[in-house]
Tab-separated table of C-alpha atoms in Angstrom:
chain	number	residue	atom	x	y	z
A	14	MET	CA	0.068	0.027	0.021
A	15	VAL	CA	1.200	3.688	-0.715
A	16	GLY	CA	1.185	4.355	3.062
A	17	ASP	CA	3.119	1.182	3.502
A	18	ALA	CA	5.729	2.832	1.541
A	19	ALA	CA	5.680	5.971	3.151
A	20	GLN	CA	6.522	3.831	6.586
A	21	ASN	CA	9.173	2.387	5.100
A	22	PRO	CA	12.822	3.060	6.128
A	23	ALA	CA	14.200	3.602	2.482
A	24	SER	CA	11.692	6.702	1.556
A	25	SER	CA	13.397	8.601	4.437
A	26	SER	CA	16.101	8.466	1.744
A	27	SER	CA	14.547	10.223	-1.235
A	28	SER	CA	14.389	13.060	1.067
A	29	SER	CA	17.846	13.559	2.504
A	30	ILE	CA	19.034	13.523	-1.086
A	31	ARG	CA	18.410	16.329	-3.361
A	32	GLY	CA	20.696	18.059	-5.429
A	33	GLY	CA	23.975	16.515	-3.437
A	34	GLU	CA	22.496	18.530	-0.107
A	35	GLN	CA	21.351	16.723	2.944
A	36	THR	CA	17.610	18.101	4.194
A	37	SER	CA	16.740	15.536	7.054
A	38	CYS	CA	20.238	15.466	8.198
A	39	SER	CA	21.648	18.966	8.081
A	40	SER	CA	24.012	19.048	11.046
A	41	ALA	CA	25.741	16.184	9.230
A	42	ILE	CA	26.507	18.616	6.459
A	43	ARG	CA	30.475	18.802	6.930
A	44	PRO	CA	32.895	21.873	6.050
A	45	ARG	CA	35.786	20.921	4.661
A	46	GLY	CA	38.045	18.404	6.665
A	47	SER	CA	35.789	18.104	9.617
A	48	ARG	CA	33.623	14.968	10.297
A	49	VAL	CA	34.339	11.818	7.738
A	50	CYS	CA	31.198	10.232	6.128
A	51	ALA	CA	29.725	6.880	7.094
A	52	ALA	CA	31.720	5.307	3.761
A	53	CYS	CA	34.689	6.721	4.887
A	54	SER	CA	34.236	6.241	8.938
A	55	HIS	CA	33.478	2.599	7.556
A	56	GLN	CA	36.879	1.778	5.901
A	57	ARG	CA	38.537	3.751	8.688
A	58	ARG	CA	39.883	6.854	6.389
A	59	ARG	CA	40.359	9.748	6.006
A	60	CYS	CA	37.232	11.545	4.189
A	61	PRO	CA	38.716	13.288	1.533
A	62	PRO	CA	36.993	16.646	0.466
A	63	ASP	CA	35.923	15.098	-3.220
A	64	CYS	CA	34.625	12.063	-1.454
A	65	PRO	CA	31.757	10.723	-4.302
A	66	LEU	CA	29.370	9.278	-1.334
A	67	ALA	CA	29.925	12.045	1.149
A	68	PRO	CA	26.815	13.751	-0.007
A	69	TYR	CA	24.737	10.501	0.237
A	70	PHE	CA	26.049	8.574	3.183
A	71	PRO	CA	26.614	11.300	6.482
A	72	ALA	CA	28.166	10.298	9.815
A	73	CYS	CA	24.361	10.037	10.436
A	74	LYS	CA	23.596	7.630	7.736
A	75	ARG	CA	25.621	4.817	8.673
A	76	GLY	CA	22.619	2.306	8.672
A	77	GLU	CA	21.456	2.839	5.227
A	78	PHE	CA	25.264	2.875	4.339
A	79	LEU	CA	25.418	-0.854	5.865
A	80	ASN	CA	22.481	-1.900	3.824
A	81	ALA	CA	23.670	-0.845	0.655
A	82	HIS	CA	27.150	-2.122	1.112
A	83	ARG	CA	25.611	-5.261	1.882
A	84	LEU	CA	24.008	-5.122	-1.080
A	85	PHE	CA	26.365	-3.620	-3.777
A	86	GLY	CA	29.709	-2.939	-2.050
A	87	ILE	CA	31.680	-0.165	-1.632
A	88	LYS	CA	33.537	-0.770	-5.246
A	89	ASN	CA	30.509	-1.313	-7.227
A	90	LEU	CA	28.722	1.650	-5.151
A	91	THR	CA	31.842	4.501	-6.168
A	92	ARG	CA	32.066	2.969	-10.201
A	93	SER	CA	28.839	2.875	-10.647
A	94	LEU	CA	28.201	5.956	-9.489
A	95	ALA	CA	31.568	7.494	-11.288
A	96	SER	CA	29.915	6.040	-14.822
A	97	ILE	CA	26.915	8.268	-14.704
A	98	GLU	CA	25.966	11.766	-15.441
A	99	GLU	CA	26.050	14.200	-12.428
A	100	GLU	CA	22.602	15.179	-13.677
A	101	TYR	CA	21.149	11.656	-12.571
A	102	ARG	CA	23.531	10.842	-10.083
A	103	ASP	CA	20.989	11.740	-7.043
A	104	ASP	CA	18.715	9.500	-8.646
A	105	PHE	CA	20.851	6.702	-8.999
A	106	MET	CA	21.461	7.038	-5.014
A	107	VAL	CA	18.033	7.242	-4.515
A	108	SER	CA	17.094	3.940	-5.900
A	109	ILE	CA	20.267	2.618	-4.896
A	110	ILE	CA	19.445	3.440	-1.233
A	111	TYR	CA	15.973	2.867	-0.889
A	112	GLU	CA	16.457	-1.072	-2.871
A	113	ALA	CA	19.033	-1.516	-0.219
A	114	ASN	CA	16.908	-0.578	2.785
A	115	ALA	CA	14.032	-2.376	1.103
A	116	ARG	CA	16.183	-5.029	1.464
A	117	ALA	CA	17.341	-4.896	4.559
A	118	ALA	CA	13.695	-4.796	6.054
A	119	ASP	CA	12.121	-7.642	3.883
A	120	PRO	CA	15.469	-9.898	2.492
A	121	ALA	CA	12.527	-12.637	0.991
A	122	GLY	CA	10.862	-10.114	-1.230
A	123	GLY	CA	12.617	-7.075	-1.095
A	124	CYS	CA	11.403	-4.354	-3.494
A	125	GLN	CA	9.118	-6.833	-5.036
A	126	SER	CA	6.991	-6.818	-2.358
A	127	THR	CA	6.218	-3.296	-2.061
A	128	ILE	CA	6.008	-2.940	-6.288
A	129	LYS	CA	3.140	-5.932	-5.896
A	130	SER	CA	1.801	-4.437	-3.285
A	131	LEU	CA	1.420	-0.782	-5.189
A	132	TYR	CA	0.130	-2.706	-7.829
A	133	ASP	CA	-2.538	-4.483	-6.328
A	134	GLN	CA	-3.492	-1.144	-4.731
A	135	LEU	CA	-3.360	0.520	-8.465
A	136	ARG	CA	-5.887	-2.404	-9.722
A	137	CYS	CA	-8.317	-1.862	-6.802
A	138	SER	CA	-8.833	1.523	-7.516
A	139	LEU	CA	-8.986	1.144	-11.600
A	140	ALA	CA	-11.562	-1.451	-10.634
A	141	GLU	CA	-13.345	0.918	-8.389
A	142	LEU	CA	-13.003	3.908	-11.051
A	143	ARG	CA	-14.607	2.167	-13.406
A	144	PHE	CA	-17.349	0.755	-11.010
A	145	VAL	CA	-18.040	5.076	-10.325
A	146	ASN	CA	-17.980	5.866	-13.731
A	147	GLN	CA	-20.957	2.821	-14.698
A	148	GLN	CA	-22.640	4.170	-11.662
A	149	LEU	CA	-22.601	7.498	-13.534
A	150	ALA	CA	-23.707	6.746	-16.813
A	151	PHE	CA	-26.615	5.170	-14.801
A	152	HIS	CA	-28.209	7.726	-13.298
A	153	ARG	CA	-27.187	10.268	-16.094
A	154	SER	CA	-28.816	8.252	-18.721
A	155	ARG	CA	-32.365	8.054	-15.969
A	156	HIS	CA	-31.767	11.678	-15.388
A	157	HIS	CA	-32.389	11.974	-18.737
A	158	GLU	CA	-35.438	9.540	-19.125
A	159	MET	CA	-36.585	11.495	-16.234
A	160	GLN	CA	-36.124	14.994	-17.775
A	161	LEU	CA	-37.834	13.574	-21.778
A	162	ALA	CA	-40.772	11.702	-19.890
A	163	ALA	CA	-41.343	15.309	-17.679
A	164	ALA	CA	-40.960	16.758	-21.296
A	165	MET	CA	-43.489	14.627	-22.742
A	166	ALA	CA	-46.113	14.923	-20.123
A	167	ASP	CA	-46.270	18.763	-20.542
A	168	PHE	CA	-47.597	17.847	-24.397
A	169	GLY	CA	-49.852	15.697	-23.619
A	170	PRO	CA	-49.732	11.511	-24.159
A	171	PRO	CA	-47.293	10.979	-26.847
A	172	LEU	CA	-49.022	9.747	-30.130
A	173	GLN	CA	-49.577	6.197	-31.311
A	174	PRO	CA	-48.102	4.841	-34.572
A	175	ALA	CA	-50.572	4.070	-37.557
A	176	ARG	CA	-51.594	0.782	-37.449
A	177	ARG	CA	-52.616	-1.612	-40.869
A	178	TYR	CA	-55.896	-2.572	-41.271
A	179	ASP	CA	-56.000	-5.596	-42.765
A	180	GLY	CA	-59.941	-5.851	-42.080
A	181	PRO	CA	-62.901	-5.018	-44.923
A	182	ILE	CA	-63.359	-2.509	-46.487
A	183	PRO	CA	-66.852	-0.734	-46.333
A	184	GLY	CA	-68.680	-0.742	-49.709
A	185	ARG	CA	-66.394	-3.715	-51.203
A	186	VAL	CA	-67.464	-7.651	-51.746
A	187	SER	CA	-64.422	-9.531	-51.710
A	188	ILE	CA	-65.073	-12.338	-54.046
A	189	GLY	CA	-62.841	-15.528	-55.085
A	190	PRO	CA	-62.070	-17.502	-58.016
A	191	ARG	CA	-65.053	-19.546	-57.335
A	192	ASP	CA	-68.088	-17.086	-56.805
A	193	PHE	CA	-66.098	-15.026	-60.082
A	194	SER	CA	-67.000	-18.000	-62.253
A	195	GLU	CA	-70.535	-18.257	-60.900
A	196	ALA	CA	-71.095	-15.109	-61.352
A	197	GLN	CA	-70.381	-15.015	-64.979
A	198	SER	CA	-72.138	-18.715	-65.543
A	199	LEU	CA	-75.130	-16.084	-64.210
A	200	VAL	CA	-74.206	-13.440	-66.734
A	201	ILE	CA	-74.008	-15.379	-69.913
A	202	SER	CA	-76.906	-17.360	-68.786
A	203	ARG	CA	-79.113	-14.079	-68.894
A	204	GLY	CA	-76.900	-13.249	-72.220
A	205	PHE	CA	-75.393	-9.715	-71.278
A	206	ALA	CA	-72.145	-9.196	-69.855
A	207	CYS	CA	-70.604	-5.689	-68.857
A	208	THR	CA	-67.613	-3.833	-70.249
A	209	ASP	CA	-65.582	-1.536	-68.707
A	210	SER	CA	-67.821	1.291	-69.551
A	211	GLY	CA	-70.980	-0.330	-67.815
A	212	ALA	CA	-72.808	-0.835	-71.239
A	213	ALA	CA	-74.364	-4.403	-71.929
A	214	VAL	CA	-73.448	-6.482	-74.206
A	215	PRO	CA	-75.017	-9.559	-75.772
A	216	PHE	CA	-73.363	-13.248	-75.681
A	217	CYS	CA	-74.051	-16.053	-78.112
A	218	SER	CA	-74.832	-18.947	-77.184
A	219	ASP	CA	-71.255	-20.609	-77.148
A	220	GLY	CA	-70.346	-17.772	-74.694
A	221	SER	CA	-68.753	-15.651	-77.486
A	222	LEU	CA	-69.619	-11.862	-77.330
A	223	LYS	CA	-72.005	-10.468	-80.353
A	224	SER	CA	-70.052	-8.222	-82.878
A	225	ARG	CA	-71.873	-5.063	-83.640
A	226	SER	CA	-72.388	-3.304	-86.840
A	227	VAL	CA	-71.140	0.136	-86.579
A	228	LYS	CA	-72.031	2.736	-88.952
A	229	PHE	CA	-69.944	5.907	-90.112
């Protein structure tokens, strides 16, 4: 968890190293030729003015130095620090001290335990964020529906869509093929048939129409 990471002893190192100066251990900032750093004190030697580890391991940070020394070694720290550009050295040493303190606090897990804890918290936070967004979308949609219903109530009930009418049409009689044949035989038996214009035309006995003589 983030709160657990804040309680990690390695977190205090990040606040003490910025710009090559000590903030949380200001009393340990030594003038030249004064108190030796934790690295030189561990090696029982005089601390030179240009000691590369002095800004990061003052005398009051002996515990952090021992953690870094056990995990990386003084030679590796000095060699790695010299191979990095000066503008990135502070960030490099913050990472080194953090990892060393995390390994000292949890020899089995080290930084992995902290990373896993932060990842689990991030995953839970993302799941909670997705749930909140779903709830917001649901309530916004519901609010929009309520506003639409209130607006429709001011204009009366909504119009119903037109339905297709399949029933009988008044004034018309629907007949089938059988009814048509019976009506045709009845007309033929009477000797007349109706044309499209409504005029009666006489039939012959064989059922054909009689021809009319047209006078000009």
